[in-house]
Coordinates of C-alpha atoms and ligand atoms in Angstrom, one line a residue:
X117 CA 169.2 32.8 -44.7
X118 CA 168.4 35.6 -46.9
X119 CA 165.1 37.3 -45.6
X120 CA 162.6 39.2 -47.5
X121 CA 161.8 42.6 -45.9
X122 CA 157.8 43.9 -45.6
X123 CA 157.3 47.3 -44.3
X124 CA 154.2 47.7 -42.6
X125 CA 153.1 51.5 -43.4
X126 CA 149.9 51.5 -41.5
X127 CA 148.0 50.4 -38.3
X128 CA 147.0 46.8 -38.8
X129 CA 145.7 44.2 -36.4
X130 CA 148.1 42.4 -34.0
X131 CA 147.3 38.9 -35.9
X132 CA 149.0 39.8 -39.1
X133 CA 152.0 41.4 -37.3
X134 CA 152.6 37.8 -35.5
X135 CA 152.2 36.2 -38.7
X136 CA 155.2 38.4 -39.9
X137 CA 157.0 38.2 -37.0
X138 CA 157.0 34.2 -36.6
X139 CA 157.8 33.8 -40.2
X140 CA 161.5 32.7 -40.8
X141 CA 162.4 34.1 -44.0
X142 CA 160.6 37.5 -43.4
X143 CA 162.3 40.7 -41.8
X144 CA 159.4 43.1 -41.1
X145 CA 159.5 46.7 -40.2
X146 CA 156.7 48.3 -38.5
X147 CA 156.4 51.7 -39.7
X148 CA 152.9 52.8 -38.9
X149 CA 153.8 55.3 -36.4
X150 CA 156.7 56.8 -38.5
X151 CA 156.6 60.1 -40.1
X152 CA 155.6 59.9 -43.9
X153 CA 158.5 61.6 -44.8
X154 CA 160.6 59.4 -42.9
X155 CA 158.9 56.5 -44.1
X156 CA 160.4 57.3 -47.4
X157 CA 164.1 56.3 -46.2
X158 CA 162.4 53.0 -44.8
X159 CA 160.6 51.8 -47.9
X160 CA 163.8 51.8 -50.0
X161 CA 164.6 48.4 -48.5
X162 CA 161.1 47.0 -48.7
X163 CA 160.4 44.1 -50.9
X164 CA 156.7 44.3 -50.2
X165 CA 154.9 47.1 -48.5
X166 CA 151.5 46.8 -46.7
X167 CA 149.3 50.1 -46.5
X168 CA 145.9 51.4 -45.6
X169 CA 144.2 54.7 -46.6
X170 CA 146.4 56.9 -44.5
X171 CA 149.5 56.3 -46.6
X172 CA 149.7 57.5 -50.4
X173 CA 151.4 55.4 -52.7
X174 CA 152.4 58.0 -55.0
X175 CA 155.1 59.2 -57.4
X176 CA 157.2 60.2 -54.0
X177 CA 156.3 56.9 -52.3
X178 CA 157.3 54.8 -55.4
X179 CA 160.7 56.6 -56.2
X180 CA 161.8 55.8 -52.8
X181 CA 160.8 52.4 -53.1
X182 CA 163.6 50.9 -55.3
X183 CA 163.5 47.6 -54.2
X184 CA 159.6 46.9 -53.9
X185 CA 158.1 44.0 -55.9
X186 CA 154.6 43.9 -54.8
X187 CA 152.2 46.2 -52.2
X188 CA 149.2 44.9 -50.4
X189 CA 146.6 47.8 -49.9
X190 CA 144.9 46.3 -46.7
X191 CA 141.3 47.4 -47.5
X192 CA 139.1 47.8 -50.7
X193 CA 139.6 51.2 -52.0
X194 CA 143.0 51.9 -54.0
X195 CA 142.1 55.3 -55.2
X196 CA 145.3 56.3 -53.2
X197 CA 147.7 54.1 -55.0
X198 CA 149.2 55.1 -58.2
X199 CA 148.4 51.7 -60.3
X200 CA 149.9 52.8 -63.2
X201 CA 153.1 54.1 -61.3
X202 CA 153.2 50.6 -60.1
X203 CA 152.7 49.3 -63.3
X204 CA 155.4 51.3 -64.9
X205 CA 158.1 49.8 -62.5
X206 CA 156.6 46.4 -62.6
X207 CA 155.3 46.3 -58.8
X208 CA 152.3 44.3 -58.2
X209 CA 149.5 45.9 -56.2
X210 CA 146.9 43.8 -54.7
X211 CA 144.0 44.8 -52.4
X212 CA 142.0 42.8 -49.7
X213 CA 138.6 43.3 -51.3
X214 CA 135.8 41.8 -48.8
X215 CA 137.3 41.4 -45.3
X216 CA 135.9 44.8 -44.5
X217 CA 132.5 44.6 -45.9
X218 CA 130.1 44.2 -43.3
X219 CA 132.2 46.5 -40.9
X220 CA 131.2 49.3 -43.8
X221 CA 127.8 48.2 -44.1
X222 CA 127.0 48.5 -40.7
X223 CA 128.7 51.7 -40.1
X224 CA 126.6 52.8 -43.1
X225 CA 123.4 51.8 -41.1
X226 CA 124.7 53.2 -38.2
X227 CA 125.1 56.7 -39.9
X228 CA 121.7 56.6 -41.5
X229 CA 120.0 55.9 -38.1
X230 CA 122.0 58.7 -36.6
X231 CA 120.9 61.2 -39.1
X232 CA 117.5 60.5 -39.0
X233 CA 117.4 60.5 -35.0
X234 CA 120.0 63.2 -34.9
X235 CA 121.7 60.7 -32.2
X236 CA 125.0 62.6 -31.8
X237 CA 123.3 65.9 -31.0
X238 CA 120.7 64.3 -28.8
X239 CA 123.5 62.3 -26.9
X240 CA 125.6 65.4 -26.3
X241 CA 123.0 67.6 -24.9
X242 CA 122.1 64.9 -22.1
X243 CA 125.7 63.9 -21.5
X244 CA 127.6 67.0 -22.3
X245 CA 125.0 69.7 -21.3
X246 CA 123.1 67.7 -18.7
X247 CA 119.9 69.0 -20.2
X248 CA 116.9 66.9 -20.5
X249 CA 114.7 68.3 -23.5
X250 CA 112.8 65.6 -25.4
X251 CA 111.1 68.3 -27.4
X252 CA 114.3 69.1 -29.2
X253 CA 114.7 65.6 -30.7
X254 CA 111.8 64.7 -33.1
X255 CA 113.4 62.6 -35.6
X256 CA 112.2 60.7 -38.5
X257 CA 111.9 56.8 -39.4
X258 CA 113.5 54.8 -42.0
X259 CA 110.3 52.6 -42.1
X260 CA 108.5 53.3 -45.4
X261 CA 111.2 55.7 -46.9
X262 CA 112.7 55.7 -50.3
X263 CA 116.3 54.7 -50.3
X264 CA 118.6 55.3 -53.1
X265 CA 121.8 53.1 -53.1
X266 CA 124.5 54.4 -55.9
X267 CA 126.9 51.2 -56.5
X268 CA 125.6 47.8 -56.0
X269 CA 128.6 46.2 -55.0
X270 CA 129.9 43.9 -51.7
X271 CA 128.8 47.0 -49.6
X272 CA 126.0 48.7 -51.5
X273 CA 123.8 45.2 -51.8
X274 CA 124.3 44.6 -48.3
X275 CA 123.3 48.1 -47.3
X276 CA 120.1 47.7 -49.4
X277 CA 119.6 44.2 -48.0
X278 CA 119.6 45.7 -44.5
X279 CA 117.6 48.7 -45.4
X280 CA 115.0 46.3 -46.8
X281 CA 114.6 44.7 -43.2
X282 CA 113.8 48.1 -42.1
X283 CA 110.9 48.2 -44.5
X284 CA 112.2 51.0 -46.6
X285 CA 111.6 51.1 -50.3
X286 CA 115.0 50.5 -52.1
X287 CA 116.2 51.1 -55.3
X288 CA 119.6 51.0 -56.7
X289 CA 121.7 52.3 -59.7
X290 CA 124.9 50.8 -60.7
X291 CA 125.1 50.4 -64.4
X292 CA 128.1 47.9 -64.3
X293 CA 125.5 45.0 -62.6
X294 CA 123.0 42.9 -64.5
X295 CA 119.5 44.3 -63.2
X296 CA 118.8 40.9 -61.9
X297 CA 121.4 41.0 -59.4
X298 CA 119.1 43.5 -57.6
X299 CA 115.8 42.4 -58.7
X300 CA 116.5 39.0 -57.3
X301 CA 116.7 40.2 -54.0
X302 CA 113.4 42.5 -54.1
X303 CA 115.3 45.5 -55.0
X304 CA 114.3 47.8 -57.6
X305 CA 116.9 48.8 -60.4
X306 CA 117.2 51.8 -62.4
X307 CA 119.7 53.1 -65.0
X308 CA 117.9 56.5 -64.8
X309 CA 120.1 58.6 -62.1
X310 CA 116.9 60.6 -61.7
X311 CA 115.1 58.2 -59.9
X312 CA 118.0 58.2 -57.1
X313 CA 117.8 61.9 -57.0
X314 CA 114.2 61.4 -56.3
X315 CA 114.7 59.3 -53.1
X316 CA 114.5 60.4 -49.2
X317 CA 117.8 59.1 -48.5
X318 CA 120.8 58.7 -50.8
X319 CA 123.8 56.3 -50.0
X320 CA 126.8 55.7 -52.2
X321 CA 129.1 53.0 -52.5
X322 CA 131.2 53.1 -55.6
X323 CA 135.1 53.1 -55.9
X324 CA 136.7 56.7 -56.3
X325 CA 137.8 57.3 -60.0
X326 CA 137.2 59.5 -62.5
X327 CA 133.8 58.6 -63.2
X328 CA 132.5 58.6 -59.8
X329 CA 134.3 62.2 -58.6
X330 CA 131.6 64.9 -57.9
X331 CA 128.8 62.1 -59.0
X332 CA 126.6 64.3 -56.7
X333 CA 127.4 67.9 -57.0
X334 CA 125.2 71.3 -57.1
X335 CA 123.3 70.5 -60.2
X336 CA 122.2 66.9 -58.5
X337 CA 121.2 68.5 -55.2
X338 CA 119.1 71.0 -57.0
X339 CA 116.8 68.2 -58.3
X340 CA 116.6 66.4 -55.0
X341 CA 113.8 66.7 -52.6
X342 CA 113.7 69.3 -49.9
X343 CA 115.1 67.9 -46.8
X344 CA 116.9 64.6 -48.5
X345 CA 119.6 62.6 -46.3
X346 CA 122.9 62.0 -47.9
X347 CA 125.3 59.2 -46.6
X348 CA 128.9 58.8 -47.9
X349 CA 130.9 55.8 -46.3
X350 CA 132.7 55.4 -49.2
X351 CA 135.0 58.3 -50.4
X352 CA 135.5 61.7 -49.7
X353 CA 135.0 63.4 -53.3
X354 CA 131.9 61.4 -54.7
X355 CA 129.9 64.0 -53.1
X356 CA 131.3 67.4 -54.0
X357 CA 132.0 68.9 -50.5
X358 CA 131.1 72.5 -51.5
X359 CA 128.0 71.4 -52.6
X360 CA 127.4 69.6 -49.3
X361 CA 128.4 72.5 -47.2
X362 CA 126.0 74.9 -49.1
X363 CA 123.3 72.8 -49.1
X364 CA 123.5 71.6 -45.4
X365 CA 123.7 75.2 -44.5
X366 CA 120.5 76.2 -46.7
X367 CA 118.6 73.1 -45.2
X368 CA 118.2 71.7 -48.4
X369 CA 120.2 68.7 -47.4
X370 CA 118.4 67.8 -43.9
X371 CA 121.4 65.5 -42.6
X372 CA 124.4 64.0 -43.9
X373 CA 126.5 61.3 -42.6
X374 CA 129.7 61.5 -43.5
X375 CA 132.8 58.8 -42.5
X376 CA 135.3 60.1 -45.4
X377 CA 136.5 63.4 -46.8
X378 CA 138.5 64.5 -49.7
X379 CA 141.5 65.2 -47.7
X380 CA 142.3 63.4 -44.4
X381 CA 142.8 63.4 -41.8
X382 CA 140.1 66.2 -41.7
X383 CA 140.2 67.9 -38.4
X384 CA 139.3 71.4 -39.7
X385 CA 137.1 70.6 -42.3
X386 CA 134.0 73.1 -42.8
X387 CA 131.5 70.0 -42.7
X388 CA 132.8 69.9 -38.9
X389 CA 131.3 73.2 -38.1
X390 CA 127.6 72.0 -39.2
X391 CA 125.0 71.2 -36.9
X392 CA 123.3 68.8 -39.0
X393 CA 126.2 66.3 -39.9
X394 CA 127.2 63.2 -38.3
X395 CA 130.8 62.4 -38.6
X396 CA 133.4 59.7 -38.1
X397 CA 137.0 59.5 -39.0
X398 CA 137.0 57.0 -41.6
X399 CA 136.1 54.4 -39.2
X400 CA 134.2 52.3 -42.1
X401 CA 136.6 49.4 -41.8
X402 CA 137.3 49.9 -38.0
X403 CA 135.8 46.9 -36.3
X404 CA 137.8 44.3 -34.4
X405 CA 136.6 41.6 -36.9
X406 CA 137.4 43.0 -40.2
X407 CA 140.7 44.3 -39.0
X408 CA 141.9 40.9 -37.8
X409 CA 140.5 39.5 -41.0
X410 CA 142.2 41.9 -43.2
X411 CA 145.7 41.7 -41.2
X412 CA 145.9 38.1 -41.4
X413 CA 145.0 37.8 -45.2
X414 CA 147.7 40.9 -46.1
X415 CA 150.1 39.4 -43.8
X416 CA 149.9 36.1 -45.7
X417 CA 149.6 37.5 -48.9
X418 CA 152.5 39.7 -48.6
X419 CA 154.6 36.8 -47.7
X420 CA 153.3 34.8 -50.9
X421 CA 154.2 37.9 -52.8
X422 CA 157.5 38.4 -51.2
X423 CA 158.5 34.7 -52.1
X424 CA 157.1 35.2 -55.6
X425 CA 154.7 32.4 -55.1
X426 CA 151.4 33.8 -55.8
X427 CA 149.7 37.6 -55.7
X428 CA 146.0 37.4 -54.6
X429 CA 143.6 39.9 -55.8
X430 CA 146.2 41.5 -58.1
X431 CA 144.9 44.7 -59.4
X432 CA 147.5 45.7 -62.5
X433 CA 148.5 41.9 -63.7
X434 CA 147.6 41.6 -67.4
X435 CA 147.3 37.9 -67.0
X436 CA 145.4 35.8 -64.6
X437 CA 147.9 32.9 -64.1
X438 CA 145.3 30.4 -62.7
X439 CA 143.1 30.5 -66.1
X440 CA 146.1 29.4 -68.1
X441 CA 146.3 25.8 -68.8
X442 CA 149.6 23.9 -68.8
X443 CA 149.8 23.3 -72.5
X444 CA 150.1 27.3 -72.9
X445 CA 153.0 27.6 -70.2
X446 CA 155.7 26.2 -72.3
X447 CA 154.6 28.4 -74.9
X448 CA 154.6 31.4 -72.9
X449 CA 158.4 30.7 -72.0
X450 CA 159.1 30.0 -75.7
X451 CA 157.3 33.5 -77.0
X452 CA 159.6 35.4 -74.5
X453 CA 162.6 33.7 -75.4
X454 CA 162.0 33.8 -79.3
X455 CA 161.3 37.6 -78.8
X456 CA 164.2 38.0 -77.0
X457 CA 166.2 36.5 -79.8
X458 CA 164.7 38.4 -82.7
X459 CA 165.2 41.7 -80.8
X460 CA 168.8 40.7 -80.6
X461 CA 169.3 40.0 -84.4
X462 CA 166.8 42.8 -85.5
X463 CA 169.7 45.6 -84.4
X464 CA 167.4 48.4 -85.0
X465 CA 164.8 50.6 -83.1
X466 CA 161.4 48.6 -82.7
X467 CA 158.4 50.0 -84.2
X468 CA 155.7 47.1 -84.0
X469 CA 155.5 43.8 -82.6
X470 CA 152.8 41.4 -83.5
X471 CA 151.8 38.0 -82.3
X472 CA 149.9 35.4 -83.9
X473 CA 148.8 32.1 -82.7
X474 CA 147.4 28.9 -84.3
X475 CA 145.5 26.0 -83.0
X476 CA 144.1 26.1 -79.5
X477 CA 146.7 28.3 -78.4
X478 CA 144.9 31.3 -80.4
X479 CA 142.7 31.6 -77.3
X480 CA 145.8 33.0 -75.3
X481 CA 147.4 35.1 -77.9
X482 CA 147.2 38.3 -75.7
X483 CA 148.8 36.8 -73.0
X484 CA 151.7 35.3 -75.3
X485 CA 151.7 39.0 -76.4
X486 CA 152.7 40.1 -73.2
X487 CA 155.5 37.9 -72.8
X488 CA 156.8 38.8 -76.4
X489 CA 156.7 42.5 -75.2
X490 CA 158.9 41.3 -72.2
X491 CA 161.3 39.4 -74.5
X492 CA 161.6 42.5 -77.1
X493 CA 162.0 45.3 -74.5
X494 CA 164.6 43.6 -72.4
X495 CA 166.7 43.8 -75.4
X496 CA 165.8 47.1 -76.3
X497 CA 165.3 49.3 -73.6
X498 CA 167.7 48.2 -70.8
X499 CA 165.0 48.6 -68.4
X500 CA 163.9 46.0 -65.9
X501 CA 161.2 44.5 -67.6
X502 CA 158.4 41.9 -66.3
X503 CA 155.0 41.0 -67.4
X504 CA 153.6 43.6 -65.0
X505 CA 155.2 46.6 -67.0
X506 CA 155.8 45.5 -70.4
X507 CA 152.9 46.5 -72.2
X508 CA 152.8 49.6 -70.1
X509 CA 156.6 50.4 -71.3
X510 CA 155.7 49.6 -75.2
X511 CA 152.9 52.0 -75.2
X512 CA 155.3 54.8 -73.4
X513 CA 157.9 53.9 -76.1
X514 CA 155.3 53.9 -78.8
X515 CA 155.6 50.7 -79.9
X516 CA 152.5 49.2 -81.7
X517 CA 151.4 45.9 -80.0
X518 CA 149.0 43.7 -82.0
X519 CA 147.7 40.1 -81.9
X520 CA 146.2 37.8 -84.7
X521 CA 144.7 34.3 -84.6
X522 CA 145.2 32.5 -87.8
X523 CA 143.9 29.4 -89.3
X524 CA 146.1 26.4 -88.5
X525 CA 147.6 25.4 -91.7
X526 CA 151.1 25.0 -90.5
X527 CA 151.2 21.4 -89.8
X528 CA 151.5 22.1 -86.1
X529 CA 149.3 21.5 -83.5
X530 CA 149.9 24.8 -82.1
X531 CA 152.3 27.5 -83.1
X532 CA 153.1 31.0 -82.0
X533 CA 154.7 33.6 -84.5
X534 CA 156.4 36.9 -83.6
X535 CA 156.7 39.5 -86.4
X536 CA 158.6 42.6 -85.5
X537 CA 159.1 45.9 -87.6
X538 CA 162.0 48.0 -87.3
X539 CA 163.2 51.0 -89.4
X540 CA 165.1 48.1 -91.4
X541 CA 162.2 46.0 -92.2
X542 CA 160.2 43.0 -90.9
X543 CA 161.5 40.0 -89.3
X544 CA 159.7 37.0 -87.9
X545 CA 160.1 33.8 -86.0
X546 CA 157.7 30.9 -85.4
X547 CA 158.0 28.3 -82.8
X548 CA 156.0 25.1 -81.3
X549 CA 156.1 22.9 -78.3
X550 CA 156.5 19.2 -78.8
X551 CA 156.0 16.5 -76.4
X552 CA 157.6 16.6 -73.1
X553 CA 158.2 20.5 -73.2
X554 CA 160.5 20.3 -76.2
X555 CA 160.5 23.9 -77.2
X556 CA 161.8 24.6 -81.0
X557 CA 162.0 27.5 -83.2
X558 CA 160.7 25.8 -86.4
X559 CA 160.9 29.5 -88.7
X560 CA 163.2 32.6 -88.9
X561 CA 161.9 34.7 -91.7
X562 CA 161.3 32.5 -94.7
X563 CA 163.7 29.7 -93.5
X564 CA 162.5 26.5 -92.1
X565 CA 164.5 25.5 -89.1
X566 CA 164.6 23.0 -85.9
X567 CA 166.5 24.7 -83.2
X568 CA 166.3 25.0 -79.5
X569 CA 166.3 28.4 -78.3
X570 CA 169.0 28.2 -75.9
X571 CA 172.6 29.2 -75.6
X572 CA 175.2 31.4 -77.7
X573 CA 174.5 31.5 -81.2
X574 CA 175.4 33.3 -84.4
X575 CA 172.6 33.7 -87.0
X576 CA 174.0 34.3 -90.8
X577 CA 172.1 34.5 -93.7
X578 CA 174.5 34.2 -97.0
X579 CA 174.4 33.3 -100.6
X580 CA 174.0 29.6 -100.9
X581 CA 177.4 28.8 -102.5
X582 CA 180.1 26.1 -101.8
X583 CA 182.9 26.7 -99.1
X584 CA 180.9 29.0 -96.6
X585 CA 180.8 26.3 -93.9
X586 CA 184.5 25.8 -94.0
X587 CA 185.3 29.5 -94.3
X588 CA 182.8 29.9 -90.9
X589 CA 184.6 27.0 -89.3
X590 CA 188.1 28.4 -89.7
X591 CA 187.2 31.9 -88.2
X592 CA 185.7 30.3 -85.1
X593 CA 188.6 28.1 -84.9
X594 CA 191.1 31.1 -85.0
X595 CA 189.2 32.6 -82.5
X596 CA 189.1 29.6 -80.1
X597 CA 185.3 29.0 -80.4
X598 CA 184.0 25.8 -80.5
X599 CA 180.9 25.0 -82.5
X600 CA 178.2 22.6 -80.7
X601 CA 176.0 22.5 -83.6
X602 CA 175.8 23.9 -87.1
X603 CA 172.3 23.9 -88.8
X604 CA 171.7 25.0 -92.3
X605 CA 168.3 25.9 -94.3
X606 CA 167.9 26.7 -97.8
X607 CA 165.6 29.4 -98.8
X608 CA 164.3 31.0 -102.1
X609 CA 166.8 33.3 -104.1
X610 CA 169.8 30.9 -103.6
X611 CA 170.1 32.3 -100.1
X612 CA 170.6 30.1 -97.1
X613 CA 170.3 30.5 -93.3
X614 CA 173.3 29.2 -90.9
X615 CA 172.3 29.0 -87.1
X616 CA 175.7 28.1 -85.6
X617 CA 175.4 27.0 -81.9
X618 CA 178.8 28.0 -80.0
X619 CA 180.2 27.3 -76.7
X620 CA 182.0 30.6 -76.3
X621 CA 180.6 34.0 -76.6
X622 CA 181.4 35.6 -80.1
X623 CA 183.0 39.2 -79.8
X624 CA 182.0 42.1 -82.5
X625 CA 185.3 41.5 -84.4
X626 CA 184.4 37.6 -84.9
X627 CA 181.1 39.1 -86.3
X628 CA 182.7 41.5 -88.3
X629 CA 185.1 38.8 -89.8
X630 CA 182.1 36.5 -90.7
X631 CA 180.1 39.5 -92.2
X632 CA 183.0 40.3 -94.2
X633 CA 183.2 36.8 -96.4
X634 CA 182.2 37.5 -99.8
X635 CA 179.0 35.1 -99.3
X636 CA 177.8 37.0 -96.2
X637 CA 174.4 38.9 -96.5
X638 CA 174.1 39.6 -92.8
X639 CA 175.4 38.0 -89.5
X640 CA 174.4 38.6 -85.9
X641 CA 175.3 37.1 -82.4
X642 CA 172.4 36.1 -80.2
X643 CA 172.3 35.0 -76.6
X644 CA 169.4 33.3 -74.4
Ligands
NAI856 N1 134.7 53.9 -45.1 C1 135.3 52.9 -45.5 O1 136.3 52.7 -44.4 C2 135.4 51.6 -46.5 C3 135.3 52.6 -47.8 N2 135.2 51.4 -48.8 C4 134.7 52.0 -50.1 O2 133.4 51.3 -50.5 C5 134.0 51.4 -52.1 C6 132.9 50.2 -52.4 O3 133.3 49.0 -51.7 P1 132.6 47.5 -52.3 O4 131.3 47.6 -52.1 O5 133.4 46.7 -51.3 O6 133.3 47.3 -53.6 P2 132.5 46.6 -55.0 O7 133.5 46.6 -56.0 O8 132.1 45.3 -54.4 O9 131.5 47.6 -55.4 C7 131.3 48.9 -56.2 C8 130.1 48.6 -57.0 O10 130.4 50.3 -57.5 C9 129.9 49.9 -58.7 N3 130.2 51.1 -59.7 C10 131.1 51.7 -60.2 N4 131.4 52.6 -61.0 C11 129.9 53.1 -60.7 C12 129.5 54.2 -61.3 N5 130.1 55.2 -61.9 N6 128.0 54.4 -61.0 C13 127.1 53.3 -60.3 N7 127.9 52.4 -59.7 C14 129.2 52.2 -60.1 C15 130.5 48.8 -59.1 O11 129.8 48.1 -60.5 C16 130.3 48.0 -58.2 O12 129.2 46.9 -58.1 C17 135.2 51.0 -51.9 O13 135.8 51.5 -53.2 C18 136.0 52.0 -51.2 O14 136.3 53.0 -51.7 C19 135.2 50.2 -48.5 C20 135.3 49.6 -47.3 C21 135.5 50.4 -46.2
HPV857 O1 138.9 49.4 -47.4 C1 138.5 50.7 -47.7 O2 138.4 51.2 -48.9 C2 138.8 51.6 -46.8 O3 138.2 52.6 -46.8 C3 139.4 51.3 -45.4 O4 140.3 52.1 -45.3 P1 141.1 51.8 -43.9 O5 142.1 50.5 -44.1 O6 140.7 52.1 -42.6 O7 142.2 52.9 -44.1

């Protein structure tokens, strides 16, 4: 039995490892304790990789992982996964979004309480120094303090709820939610960031991206209350670290609770030298409960994706397959085949691809566009193209992609049309699906047709004069090519289109002979 290789790049709970070990068609490699340079050697065999924040899925990793189909980030934040790099290579990236929520929420509360009661310092004085000096440890209470929560997602909103239980006055800033998500829970909502800067304690729970990096820096801290407390259990770099250090030193920031650092592991970070910081080594997700659940979900998702069955919580799929109704699926297949056919007969560099849909199908024109790109690019680039990387590659190659929905006046219930623009002009193809999944090409340029997009075919545009069928037949017979079907369509200006389905491949000499016929206008060979 051929087996899929799943490489586990970071420590995950045994529960998931046991699943991988006990699955017959999985060969799993545990590489968590292996040097990251050596990992590059191991990763080349992986069909699927499971990673956490300790493994950067960067250019080096992806270049080494030549066989990779999918990657599971066994956690929430995927800022260290090069999603564009994955898309470009057709690798599906997934995360495990909710299994560590409670762990991160509770660590945030722990940091908040630790900062207010200076817990680690009080603890060390007694435990390490054996000094009993109660007068050194007057802390503050959460009760009645104003808490600003930046980011009101899975973690942020639960932190806010727990803070309410401590009778804090809680306000949140998250421009991407409806205000009622907060106000329904009795939490104030603001779109004015200054309201957050006016709080006694501020905690951040956003993803790390271009918009959120340095969200709190020198200028923002200047506007804060003297003696503010800052918590970061999300990602290093959301609070500018230099600004944190400087303002902790000056006392503008009374205390900071930090679980995450811009560069990890952070064993010689300036924050570690300060007396008013509580730190943990990125332990937000480190509870046994959360790691067990993440590990199980990661293992199951890795197996499903290795087998190509499903991609739960995919981050870079242009299409959510679960939302595509059954009647659209054959159109997707037809669109890809027709695009493949059209690109073969276009014989010139493609500049633009436009997909239009009629009928109920129009709602899904974006998905059809993606599959048209797959079809076109499979011919024109020689790259391994799938629906994850198709639009990405098209954009990179400067191919203009567009969609159109048109009024249904073709007489067909649903119809899809692909128009390709090349240096030699425009070509178009239309198709529909009849009952029982009968897929048909119904138009090629201006010629009305009825052909199944399947097998080997010669497509010949010719002057509509007598004798052409016989001449074509004799050239093919001379070359031992059997004709299985011959379809003729008459167009305008005394032009006709012949689609000749054949049993054997027609080489370039045969196509040249056909093109040399007096009646010939254009001849192409295509294969689906
Ligand atoms: N320390 C640790 O071990 C852990 C850290 N995390 C970090 O916490 C982050 C949040 O996790 P979840 O709550 O599960 O994610 P989530 O996706 O449920 O919530 C993120 C929230 O941030 C909001 N947001 C995005 N951009 C924003 C902006 N510019 N300003 C304000 N709000 C913005 C979003 O609208 C969303 O509501 C993750 O992205 C991850 O980086 C998550 C788990 C464990
Ligand atoms: O889930 C997240 O975003 C986390 O930060 C947890 O990261 P980890 O899996 O513990 O490396």
